[in-house]
Amino acid sequence: MAVISAIPIVPYTVGANRIVRGMRIEHVCGDPTLSEEGDHALNMRIVQTALRALKTEVDAPTIFEPSETQAAEVAHVS
Amino acid sequence: MSLKLGTFPVRSLKAGSTTSWSDGVFTVDIAELTALAAETPNVENVSIDITSPGESSRIVHVNDVLEPRVKIDGPGQVYPGICGRPVISVGEGVTYRLGGLAVVQSTMGERGARVETTTAEEALKLKQNERPQDYIDMSGPSAVTPMASLNNICLSVDAVDGMGPEDRYLATHTATLRVVDALADVVREMNPPEVEDLDTEKRDSKLPGIVFICNLMSMEFWTGPDSKMGTAVYGVTRLSAPWLLKPEEMFDGAVSQRVSWHFTNNPLVRELMSRHGKDLNFLGCIIQRTNWGGQTEMQLSAGRSAQMAKMLGADGAIITTNIRGRRFVDTVLGIQACEQAGIRTTLITEEEDDEDGAAPPLLVYTPEMEAIVSTGAGAAGPFPPVERVLGARNGEADTWAGQLPDIAGRYGAFHMQDYYGYGRQSRVDH
């Protein structure tokens, strides 16, 4: 299972194993300030990060970053 | 520059023909004050009633509680930035206060665009996770808040029909400030029986430096960045980078609204101030606004608070929070940022409703949270009937006077919450 959250510390605290950082509480999987195309691209990137998370073996709560400039997975709370 | 805080203690409150203070007794001319408030543009249903601790009474539709204070010397005005008042920095010179007296603003249906006061009918139906209630019991099981131990002047004031929320807020809160100012004005020419000299600029380099990081929710998400409603710093309510205030500014009401009394009389600010120069240096108050849209913004704001504390030379921080849910995450990230910067923290917080043992006491926690002081929480009530209701509208007094139900759920017993360690609420601990 992978959970996409705008506040990853919450699923981390309850022990979710794969966590994908979302955008904001009001729009977890996108950004309405972007163009429709940009919003869609971001949406796809987040969902693809979630799919990548599902394919990754983890042994502790792990946060997956959808950022294109920060690919590394981190296992800390923030 | 120091702040001399002169206190005129109010030990009893009575109605009379002249508004005055004498030897601990405050007399209020209800007709004169009511007329003063009613002159405010765009208000109606103005009335004033008084109640004292221990009475079988309940004040309803509470919007704010303010202690009358007045600036005698030094720049600015108390409660700066509110309702068009100047934003000149306060906290220097001389301020007088009526200790133990408060004005309770009772207003229908406007406490911000989202959280509105409840009618008596709604209050009786209130169940878990529904809207919070806003009432003060002057005796009985919920008389554990500091407001229950004050001599309260309840000002009922509503805005006329047909205005938007900002206009309604401005009209009713302006009327309230008129009353607050008029009350404080009666001691302007007198000599206060008690004077405290507050000065955090003189420091002892051998003592540890302590900051107070006060997390306060912003309602910007619901009301927009320019709204004047909700807890404000110099009248500003928006989500912003953290504010740094000199502790003395708090005593002049630099932070106010929702419940202004909590900030002018904050027990943590008072205690830190009293120990300044003795066993610690009180370096400042950092107001961290919460309710950001996601963890990235929360973390940025938290990081700024910690950086501010570090640059002030803080060794330790006392951290508070003021509402549950996602707002608590901002607070936790602030603790984490401080601890990582080498600043030891103590969190003071309520616990969540335990949902009959199914839920943890806090929404989130991290290994950095080593020192936590719990102020209790969870279910409370029922609240027994009272003889007299202040602030009731349109024949609803009888309903409000009855027994009010148990409260449990997401925001707990909202009207008796303790964010700052007043320490009288152990009866509702888990």
Short mmCIF file of C-alpha atoms in Angstrom, two decimals:
data_model
loop_
_atom_site.label_atom_id
_atom_site.label_comp_id
_atom_site.label_asym_id
_atom_site.label_seq_id
_atom_site.Cartn_x
_atom_site.Cartn_y
_atom_site.Cartn_z
CA MET A 1 0.00 0.00 0.00
CA ALA A 2 1.12 3.57 -0.66
CA VAL A 3 -0.54 6.65 0.82
CA ILE A 4 -0.35 10.10 -0.80
CA SER A 5 -0.53 12.85 1.83
CA ALA A 6 -0.03 16.59 2.03
CA ILE A 7 1.08 16.01 5.65
CA PRO A 8 3.33 12.92 5.43
CA ILE A 9 4.15 13.11 9.14
CA VAL A 10 0.61 11.93 9.95
CA PRO A 11 0.75 8.58 8.06
CA TYR A 12 4.38 8.26 9.20
CA THR A 13 3.31 8.53 12.84
CA VAL A 14 0.78 5.71 12.48
CA GLY A 15 3.30 3.49 10.72
CA ALA A 16 2.27 3.62 7.05
CA ASN A 17 5.12 2.02 5.12
CA ARG A 18 5.05 3.83 1.76
CA ILE A 19 4.19 7.51 1.85
CA VAL A 20 4.17 9.86 -1.15
CA ARG A 21 4.41 13.58 -0.46
CA GLY A 22 1.36 15.34 -1.92
CA MET A 23 0.95 19.05 -2.56
CA ARG A 24 -1.54 20.72 -0.23
CA ILE A 25 -4.52 19.59 1.80
CA GLU A 26 -6.93 21.27 -0.61
CA HIS A 27 -5.32 19.71 -3.71
CA VAL A 28 -3.24 16.70 -2.75
CA CYS A 29 -2.46 15.47 -6.27
CA GLY A 30 -2.16 18.70 -8.23
CA ASP A 31 -1.73 22.45 -8.21
CA PRO A 32 -4.57 24.63 -9.52
CA THR A 33 -2.24 27.63 -9.89
CA LEU A 34 -0.56 25.82 -12.79
CA SER A 35 -1.95 25.60 -16.31
CA GLU A 36 -4.19 22.64 -17.05
CA GLU A 37 -1.26 20.92 -18.75
CA GLY A 38 1.11 21.68 -15.86
CA ASP A 39 -1.45 20.51 -13.30
CA HIS A 40 -1.94 17.27 -15.25
CA ALA A 41 1.82 16.68 -15.52
CA LEU A 42 2.22 17.17 -11.77
CA ASN A 43 -0.73 14.89 -11.13
CA MET A 44 0.87 12.20 -13.31
CA ARG A 45 4.22 12.60 -11.55
CA ILE A 46 2.66 12.12 -8.13
CA VAL A 47 0.68 9.08 -9.21
CA GLN A 48 3.73 7.60 -10.93
CA THR A 49 5.72 8.17 -7.73
CA ALA A 50 3.02 6.23 -5.90
CA LEU A 51 3.34 3.38 -8.45
CA ARG A 52 7.12 3.45 -8.01
CA ALA A 53 6.60 3.28 -4.25
CA LEU A 54 4.43 0.18 -4.64
CA LYS A 55 7.22 -1.54 -6.56
CA THR A 56 9.83 -0.68 -3.93
CA GLU A 57 10.63 -2.98 -1.00
CA VAL A 58 10.68 -1.07 2.29
CA ASP A 59 11.32 -2.20 5.84
CA ALA A 60 10.26 0.98 7.63
CA PRO A 61 8.03 4.00 6.92
CA THR A 62 9.52 5.61 3.82
CA ILE A 63 8.65 8.92 2.23
CA PHE A 64 8.74 9.05 -1.56
CA GLU A 65 9.32 12.46 -3.14
CA PRO A 66 7.56 13.31 -6.40
CA SER A 67 9.89 16.26 -6.99
CA GLU A 68 11.82 16.02 -10.23
CA THR A 69 14.84 17.53 -8.54
CA GLN A 70 14.84 15.28 -5.47
CA ALA A 71 14.57 11.64 -6.43
CA ALA A 72 16.01 10.04 -3.30
CA GLU A 73 13.73 8.22 -0.89
CA VAL A 74 13.99 9.37 2.69
CA ALA A 75 13.02 7.56 5.84
CA HIS A 76 12.75 10.46 8.23
CA VAL A 77 9.68 12.15 9.52
CA SER A 78 9.87 15.48 7.77
CA MET B 1 12.83 50.83 27.97
CA SER B 2 10.56 49.11 30.43
CA LEU B 3 6.83 48.79 30.86
CA LYS B 4 5.35 49.77 34.19
CA LEU B 5 2.16 47.80 34.65
CA GLY B 6 -0.17 49.30 37.23
CA THR B 7 -2.93 47.06 38.54
CA PHE B 8 -6.21 48.16 40.05
CA PRO B 9 -7.55 44.88 41.47
CA VAL B 10 -11.27 44.31 41.07
CA ARG B 11 -12.51 42.03 43.84
CA SER B 12 -16.19 42.76 43.44
CA LEU B 13 -18.47 44.20 40.80
CA LYS B 14 -21.79 45.98 41.29
CA ALA B 15 -24.22 48.14 39.37
CA GLY B 16 -24.54 51.76 40.41
CA SER B 17 -25.09 55.31 39.24
CA THR B 18 -21.45 56.14 38.42
CA THR B 19 -18.81 53.99 36.77
CA SER B 20 -15.88 53.98 39.18
CA TRP B 21 -13.20 51.97 40.97
CA SER B 22 -12.63 52.28 44.69
CA ASP B 23 -10.58 50.00 46.92
CA GLY B 24 -11.20 46.85 44.91
CA VAL B 25 -14.85 47.51 44.22
CA PHE B 26 -15.87 48.32 40.66
CA THR B 27 -19.18 50.04 40.15
CA VAL B 28 -20.68 50.14 36.69
CA ASP B 29 -23.33 52.54 35.37
CA ILE B 30 -25.07 50.07 33.10
CA ALA B 31 -27.33 52.61 31.39
CA GLU B 32 -24.46 54.93 30.51
CA LEU B 33 -22.27 52.13 29.16
CA THR B 34 -25.13 50.64 27.17
CA ALA B 35 -25.80 54.01 25.57
CA LEU B 36 -22.12 54.39 24.73
CA ALA B 37 -22.01 51.00 22.99
CA ALA B 38 -25.33 51.60 21.23
CA GLU B 39 -23.98 54.81 19.65
CA THR B 40 -21.62 52.67 17.55
CA PRO B 41 -22.72 52.68 13.89
CA ASN B 42 -24.51 49.58 12.60
CA VAL B 43 -25.18 47.82 15.90
CA GLU B 44 -28.43 46.71 17.54
CA ASN B 45 -29.71 44.57 20.43
CA VAL B 46 -27.26 46.26 22.79
CA SER B 47 -27.53 45.39 26.47
CA ILE B 48 -25.22 44.98 29.43
CA ASP B 49 -25.43 42.62 32.39
CA ILE B 50 -22.93 41.69 35.08
CA THR B 51 -21.96 38.49 36.87
CA SER B 52 -19.32 37.41 39.36
CA PRO B 53 -17.52 34.16 40.21
CA GLY B 54 -19.56 31.52 41.99
CA GLU B 55 -22.94 32.73 40.75
CA SER B 56 -25.30 30.27 39.14
CA SER B 57 -25.03 31.97 35.76
CA ARG B 58 -24.00 31.24 32.19
CA ILE B 59 -22.76 33.73 29.58
CA VAL B 60 -23.63 32.61 26.05
CA HIS B 61 -22.60 33.51 22.48
CA VAL B 62 -19.15 34.51 23.72
CA ASN B 63 -17.01 36.10 21.01
CA ASP B 64 -14.21 37.64 23.00
CA VAL B 65 -13.14 38.42 26.56
CA LEU B 66 -11.06 41.54 27.13
CA GLU B 67 -9.45 43.00 30.21
CA PRO B 68 -9.78 46.80 30.38
CA ARG B 69 -6.34 48.38 30.01
CA VAL B 70 -5.22 51.87 29.14
CA LYS B 71 -1.92 53.38 28.08
CA ILE B 72 -0.93 56.18 30.44
CA ASP B 73 2.49 56.90 29.01
CA GLY B 74 4.54 55.61 26.10
CA PRO B 75 3.84 55.04 22.43
CA GLY B 76 0.73 53.50 20.95
CA GLN B 77 -2.61 52.31 22.30
CA VAL B 78 -3.61 49.05 23.97
CA TYR B 79 -5.04 46.37 21.64
CA PRO B 80 -3.18 47.93 18.70
CA GLY B 81 -4.24 47.45 15.09
CA ILE B 82 -7.76 46.26 15.98
CA CYS B 83 -10.76 48.11 14.50
CA GLY B 84 -8.57 50.79 12.96
CA ARG B 85 -6.48 51.50 16.07
CA PRO B 86 -2.85 52.54 15.42
CA VAL B 87 -0.20 49.89 14.82
CA ILE B 88 2.53 51.80 16.67
CA SER B 89 4.68 49.32 18.61
CA VAL B 90 3.52 48.99 22.22
CA GLY B 91 5.13 47.56 25.36
CA GLU B 92 6.89 50.63 26.73
CA GLY B 93 5.93 53.34 29.20
CA VAL B 94 3.05 52.93 31.63
CA THR B 95 -0.11 50.83 31.28
CA TYR B 96 -2.93 50.53 33.81
CA ARG B 97 -5.17 47.49 34.03
CA LEU B 98 -8.33 46.50 35.87
CA GLY B 99 -7.19 43.11 37.15
CA GLY B 100 -10.00 40.64 37.68
CA LEU B 101 -12.50 42.57 35.56
CA ALA B 102 -13.40 41.60 32.00
CA VAL B 103 -15.74 42.60 29.22
CA VAL B 104 -17.34 39.59 27.56
CA GLN B 105 -18.59 40.31 24.05
CA SER B 106 -21.71 38.27 23.33
CA THR B 107 -22.59 38.41 19.65
CA MET B 108 -24.85 36.19 17.56
CA GLY B 109 -23.59 34.34 14.57
CA GLU B 110 -20.32 36.07 13.84
CA ARG B 111 -17.12 34.73 15.15
CA GLY B 112 -15.51 34.44 11.81
CA ALA B 113 -16.94 33.26 8.56
CA ARG B 114 -16.92 29.62 9.51
CA VAL B 115 -17.14 29.08 13.23
CA GLU B 116 -20.34 30.66 14.38
CA THR B 117 -21.84 30.68 17.80
CA THR B 118 -24.50 28.12 18.43
CA THR B 119 -28.10 28.78 19.35
CA ALA B 120 -29.44 27.13 22.45
CA GLU B 121 -31.35 24.62 20.34
CA GLU B 122 -28.20 23.69 18.47
CA ALA B 123 -26.19 23.45 21.66
CA LEU B 124 -28.59 20.89 23.07
CA LYS B 125 -28.24 18.78 19.95
CA LEU B 126 -24.47 19.07 19.85
CA LYS B 127 -22.74 15.73 19.52
CA GLN B 128 -19.25 14.55 18.74
CA ASN B 129 -17.32 16.41 16.09
CA GLU B 130 -19.95 19.08 15.66
CA ARG B 131 -19.53 22.76 16.18
CA PRO B 132 -17.87 24.05 19.32
CA GLN B 133 -19.87 25.87 21.94
CA ASP B 134 -19.03 29.27 23.28
CA TYR B 135 -20.30 29.78 26.79
CA ILE B 136 -18.88 30.55 30.22
CA ASP B 137 -20.32 28.96 33.35
CA MET B 138 -19.59 31.01 36.47
CA SER B 139 -20.00 27.99 38.74
CA GLY B 140 -20.27 24.22 38.41
CA PRO B 141 -18.09 21.67 36.66
CA SER B 142 -17.04 23.85 33.73
CA ALA B 143 -16.15 26.88 35.85
CA VAL B 144 -12.50 25.86 35.60
CA THR B 145 -11.50 28.43 32.99
CA PRO B 146 -9.92 31.70 34.11
CA MET B 147 -12.99 33.51 32.73
CA ALA B 148 -15.11 31.91 35.44
CA SER B 149 -13.00 33.55 38.13
CA LEU B 150 -13.39 37.06 36.71
CA ASN B 151 -15.96 39.73 37.44
CA ASN B 152 -17.58 39.83 34.02
CA ILE B 153 -19.42 42.65 32.29
CA CYS B 154 -21.36 40.96 29.51
CA LEU B 155 -21.98 43.21 26.51
CA SER B 156 -24.62 41.80 24.16
CA VAL B 157 -24.25 43.44 20.78
CA ASP B 158 -25.32 42.39 17.29
CA ALA B 159 -24.79 43.97 13.90
CA VAL B 160 -27.77 45.25 11.95
CA ASP B 161 -29.08 42.97 9.21
CA GLY B 162 -27.76 42.96 5.70
CA MET B 163 -24.04 43.43 6.21
CA GLY B 164 -21.20 41.06 5.36
CA PRO B 165 -19.14 39.27 8.00
CA GLU B 166 -16.28 41.80 8.04
CA ASP B 167 -18.68 44.73 8.50
CA ARG B 168 -20.55 42.87 11.22
CA TYR B 169 -17.33 42.06 13.00
CA LEU B 170 -16.08 45.65 12.77
CA ALA B 171 -19.33 47.09 14.12
CA THR B 172 -19.69 44.74 17.08
CA HIS B 173 -16.04 44.67 18.08
CA THR B 174 -15.81 48.45 17.84
CA ALA B 175 -18.73 48.70 20.28
CA THR B 176 -16.89 46.31 22.59
CA LEU B 177 -13.67 48.33 22.49
CA ARG B 178 -15.64 51.49 23.31
CA VAL B 179 -16.85 49.83 26.49
CA VAL B 180 -13.42 48.39 27.32
CA ASP B 181 -11.75 51.79 26.85
CA ALA B 182 -14.41 53.61 28.87
CA LEU B 183 -13.98 51.21 31.80
CA ALA B 184 -10.19 51.51 31.84
CA ASP B 185 -10.49 55.27 31.59
CA VAL B 186 -11.97 55.59 35.08
CA VAL B 187 -8.60 54.82 36.69
CA ARG B 188 -6.54 56.98 34.33
CA GLU B 189 -5.98 59.75 36.90
CA MET B 190 -5.56 57.45 39.91
CA ASN B 191 -2.51 55.81 41.49
CA PRO B 192 -2.45 52.04 41.10
CA PRO B 193 -2.10 50.01 44.32
CA GLU B 194 0.23 47.54 42.59
CA VAL B 195 2.95 48.35 40.05
CA GLU B 196 5.18 45.84 38.27
CA ASP B 197 8.28 46.93 36.41
CA LEU B 198 8.57 44.71 33.34
CA ASP B 199 11.92 44.92 31.58
CA THR B 200 13.35 42.11 29.49
CA GLU B 201 16.09 44.26 27.96
CA LYS B 202 18.29 43.90 31.04
CA ARG B 203 19.76 40.41 30.84
CA ASP B 204 22.13 38.31 32.89
CA SER B 205 24.52 36.51 30.54
CA LYS B 206 25.00 33.68 33.06
CA LEU B 207 21.34 32.64 32.87
CA PRO B 208 19.76 30.45 30.18
CA GLY B 209 17.73 32.14 27.46
CA ILE B 210 14.10 31.05 27.05
CA VAL B 211 11.58 31.88 24.32
CA PHE B 212 7.84 31.34 24.28
CA ILE B 213 6.69 29.96 20.93
CA CYS B 214 2.94 30.47 20.77
CA ASN B 215 1.29 28.69 17.86
CA LEU B 216 -1.89 30.49 16.83
CA MET B 217 -4.26 29.37 14.13
CA SER B 218 -4.97 31.77 11.28
CA MET B 219 -8.38 31.69 9.62
CA GLU B 220 -6.98 32.87 6.29
CA PHE B 221 -8.07 29.65 4.61
CA TRP B 222 -11.72 30.56 5.29
CA THR B 223 -11.68 34.34 5.51
CA GLY B 224 -8.86 35.46 3.22
CA PRO B 225 -5.57 37.22 4.00
CA ASP B 226 -7.04 40.67 4.66
CA SER B 227 -9.72 39.56 7.12
CA LYS B 228 -9.78 41.25 10.50
CA MET B 229 -11.52 38.30 12.19
CA GLY B 230 -9.78 35.77 14.38
CA THR B 231 -6.70 36.01 16.57
CA ALA B 232 -4.59 38.91 15.36
CA VAL B 233 -1.09 40.28 15.85
CA TYR B 234 -1.34 44.07 15.66
CA GLY B 235 -4.65 43.52 13.88
CA VAL B 236 -3.20 41.15 11.27
CA THR B 237 -4.74 37.69 11.04
CA ARG B 238 -3.20 36.30 7.88
CA LEU B 239 -0.94 33.28 7.56
CA SER B 240 2.50 34.79 7.76
CA ALA B 241 6.07 34.00 8.66
CA PRO B 242 6.45 33.92 12.45
CA TRP B 243 6.25 37.18 14.38
CA LEU B 244 8.79 38.14 17.01
CA LEU B 245 7.38 40.18 19.89
CA LYS B 246 9.10 41.64 22.90
CA PRO B 247 7.34 40.06 25.90
CA GLU B 248 6.18 43.46 27.18
CA GLU B 249 4.13 43.93 24.00
CA MET B 250 1.87 41.05 25.06
CA PHE B 251 0.82 43.03 28.16
CA ASP B 252 -0.45 45.85 25.92
CA GLY B 253 -2.60 43.49 23.86
CA ALA B 254 -0.38 43.20 20.77
CA VAL B 255 -1.98 39.78 20.30
CA SER B 256 -5.74 39.81 20.70
CA GLN B 257 -9.14 38.53 19.59
CA ARG B 258 -10.97 35.23 19.84
CA VAL B 259 -10.12 35.35 23.52
CA SER B 260 -7.92 38.42 24.02
CA TRP B 261 -7.69 37.76 27.77
CA HIS B 262 -5.51 34.68 27.13
CA PHE B 263 -2.82 36.89 25.64
CA THR B 264 -2.79 39.93 27.93
CA ASN B 265 -2.91 37.60 30.95
CA ASN B 266 -1.08 34.61 29.56
CA PRO B 267 0.17 32.54 32.51
CA LEU B 268 3.31 31.47 30.65
CA VAL B 269 4.25 35.02 29.71
CA ARG B 270 3.57 36.16 33.27
CA GLU B 271 5.61 33.33 34.80
CA LEU B 272 8.55 33.75 32.42
CA MET B 273 8.45 37.49 33.06
CA SER B 274 8.48 36.99 36.83
CA ARG B 275 11.55 34.74 36.57
CA HIS B 276 13.39 36.99 34.12
CA GLY B 277 16.77 37.96 35.58
CA LYS B 278 16.35 35.45 38.43
CA ASP B 279 16.81 32.05 36.85
CA LEU B 280 16.34 32.76 33.15
CA ASN B 281 16.40 35.45 30.48
CA PHE B 282 13.02 35.82 28.78
CA LEU B 283 14.19 36.52 25.23
CA GLY B 284 10.93 36.96 23.39
CA CYS B 285 7.57 35.66 22.21
CA ILE B 286 7.47 34.03 18.79
CA ILE B 287 3.98 33.88 17.33
CA GLN B 288 3.93 31.05 14.81
CA ARG B 289 0.78 31.15 12.65
CA THR B 290 -0.68 27.75 11.87
CA ASN B 291 -3.17 26.16 9.49
CA TRP B 292 -0.92 26.03 6.45
CA GLY B 293 -2.08 23.95 3.50
CA GLY B 294 0.63 21.31 3.59
CA GLN B 295 3.68 20.01 5.35
CA THR B 296 6.12 21.95 3.16
CA GLU B 297 4.71 25.30 4.28
CA MET B 298 4.33 24.11 7.86
CA GLN B 299 7.95 23.02 7.90
CA LEU B 300 9.13 26.32 6.45
CA SER B 301 7.27 28.30 9.11
CA ALA B 302 8.52 25.96 11.85
CA GLY B 303 12.07 26.29 10.59
CA ARG B 304 11.82 30.09 10.68
CA SER B 305 10.63 29.97 14.31
CA ALA B 306 13.55 27.80 15.31
CA GLN B 307 16.00 30.02 13.43
CA MET B 308 14.58 33.07 15.15
CA ALA B 309 14.93 31.42 18.56
CA LYS B 310 18.49 30.36 17.77
CA MET B 311 19.50 33.84 16.64
CA LEU B 312 18.03 35.22 19.87
CA GLY B 313 20.37 32.88 21.74
CA ALA B 314 17.67 30.63 23.15
CA ASP B 315 18.62 27.56 25.14
CA GLY B 316 15.05 26.49 25.65
CA ALA B 317 11.56 27.07 24.29
CA ILE B 318 8.13 26.65 25.81
CA ILE B 319 5.76 25.79 22.99
CA THR B 320 1.97 25.92 22.95
CA THR B 321 -0.66 25.12 20.37
CA ASN B 322 -4.20 26.42 20.09
CA ILE B 323 -6.37 24.04 18.17
CA ARG B 324 -6.19 20.43 17.20
CA GLY B 325 -6.16 18.73 13.81
CA ARG B 326 -3.67 19.78 11.17
CA ARG B 327 -2.71 22.86 13.23
CA PHE B 328 -1.03 20.51 15.67
CA VAL B 329 1.36 19.33 12.93
CA ASP B 330 2.75 22.88 12.59
CA THR B 331 3.43 22.82 16.33
CA VAL B 332 5.16 19.42 16.22
CA LEU B 333 7.36 20.48 13.31
CA GLY B 334 8.35 23.56 15.33
CA ILE B 335 9.42 21.33 18.21
CA GLN B 336 11.43 19.17 15.84
CA ALA B 337 13.11 22.21 14.25
CA CYS B 338 14.02 23.68 17.64
CA GLU B 339 15.42 20.43 19.00
CA GLN B 340 17.47 19.93 15.84
CA ALA B 341 18.82 23.47 16.30
CA GLY B 342 19.93 22.57 19.84
CA ILE B 343 17.07 24.32 21.63
CA ARG B 344 15.40 22.15 24.27
CA THR B 345 11.62 22.28 24.18
CA THR B 346 8.68 21.70 26.45
CA LEU B 347 5.28 21.36 24.81
CA ILE B 348 2.16 22.30 26.69
CA THR B 349 -0.92 20.83 25.09
CA GLU B 350 -4.28 19.26 25.54
CA GLU B 351 -4.79 15.68 24.55
CA GLU B 352 -7.15 14.53 21.85
CA ASP B 353 -10.39 12.83 22.71
CA ASP B 354 -9.40 9.21 23.20
CA GLU B 355 -12.47 7.88 21.34
CA ASP B 356 -13.12 5.32 24.06
CA GLY B 357 -9.54 4.12 24.06
CA ALA B 358 -9.27 3.72 20.28
CA ALA B 359 -7.20 6.82 19.53
CA PRO B 360 -3.74 8.02 20.58
CA PRO B 361 -3.53 11.09 22.84
CA LEU B 362 -1.79 13.21 20.18
CA LEU B 363 -2.34 13.29 16.41
CA VAL B 364 1.38 13.11 15.63
CA TYR B 365 4.53 12.72 17.65
CA THR B 366 8.23 12.56 16.90
CA PRO B 367 11.22 11.30 18.92
CA GLU B 368 12.21 14.93 19.61
CA MET B 369 9.11 15.42 21.78
CA GLU B 370 10.65 14.47 25.10
CA ALA B 371 8.99 16.93 27.47
CA ILE B 372 5.24 17.36 27.26
CA VAL B 373 2.91 18.84 29.85
CA SER B 374 -0.66 17.67 29.42
CA THR B 375 -3.47 20.02 30.36
CA GLY B 376 -6.06 17.29 30.08
CA ALA B 377 -9.00 17.13 27.67
CA GLY B 378 -11.46 14.61 26.43
CA ALA B 379 -15.09 14.31 27.30
CA ALA B 380 -16.72 16.53 29.88
CA GLY B 381 -20.17 17.24 31.19
CA PRO B 382 -23.07 17.28 31.44
CA PHE B 383 -23.24 20.86 32.67
CA PRO B 384 -25.99 21.41 35.22
CA PRO B 385 -28.77 24.00 34.91
CA VAL B 386 -28.14 27.61 35.96
CA GLU B 387 -30.43 30.24 37.48
CA ARG B 388 -29.50 33.09 35.17
CA VAL B 389 -28.35 33.40 31.54
CA LEU B 390 -26.49 36.43 30.19
CA GLY B 391 -26.37 37.18 26.47
CA ALA B 392 -29.38 35.08 25.43
CA ARG B 393 -31.42 36.25 22.42
CA ASN B 394 -35.11 36.13 21.59
CA GLY B 395 -36.50 34.06 24.42
CA GLU B 396 -33.81 31.37 24.27
CA ALA B 397 -32.71 32.01 27.87
CA ASP B 398 -34.81 29.15 29.28
CA THR B 399 -33.20 26.67 26.90
CA TRP B 400 -29.69 27.89 27.68
CA ALA B 401 -30.46 27.75 31.42
CA GLY B 402 -31.11 24.02 31.27
CA GLN B 403 -28.62 21.22 31.56
CA LEU B 404 -26.18 21.25 28.65
CA PRO B 405 -24.97 17.90 27.32
CA ASP B 406 -21.71 16.00 27.49
CA ILE B 407 -19.14 17.10 24.96
CA ALA B 408 -16.65 14.77 23.34
CA GLY B 409 -14.98 14.45 19.99
CA ARG B 410 -12.53 16.18 17.75
CA TYR B 411 -12.39 19.53 19.53
CA GLY B 412 -13.30 18.30 22.99
CA ALA B 413 -15.04 20.53 25.48
CA PHE B 414 -14.25 23.64 23.48
CA HIS B 415 -15.57 26.18 25.95
CA MET B 416 -13.31 24.95 28.75
CA GLN B 417 -10.08 24.30 26.92
CA ASP B 418 -6.72 25.08 28.49
CA TYR B 419 -3.86 25.75 26.11
CA TYR B 420 -1.63 27.68 28.46
CA GLY B 421 -1.54 25.65 31.64
CA TYR B 422 -4.01 27.43 33.88
CA GLY B 423 -4.02 24.10 35.62
CA ARG B 424 -7.54 23.82 36.98
CA GLN B 425 -8.92 21.25 34.59
CA SER B 426 -7.65 17.97 36.00
CA ARG B 427 -11.21 16.87 36.55
CA VAL B 428 -11.56 16.24 32.83
CA ASP B 429 -8.26 14.45 32.36
CA HIS B 430 -8.34 11.00 30.91
#
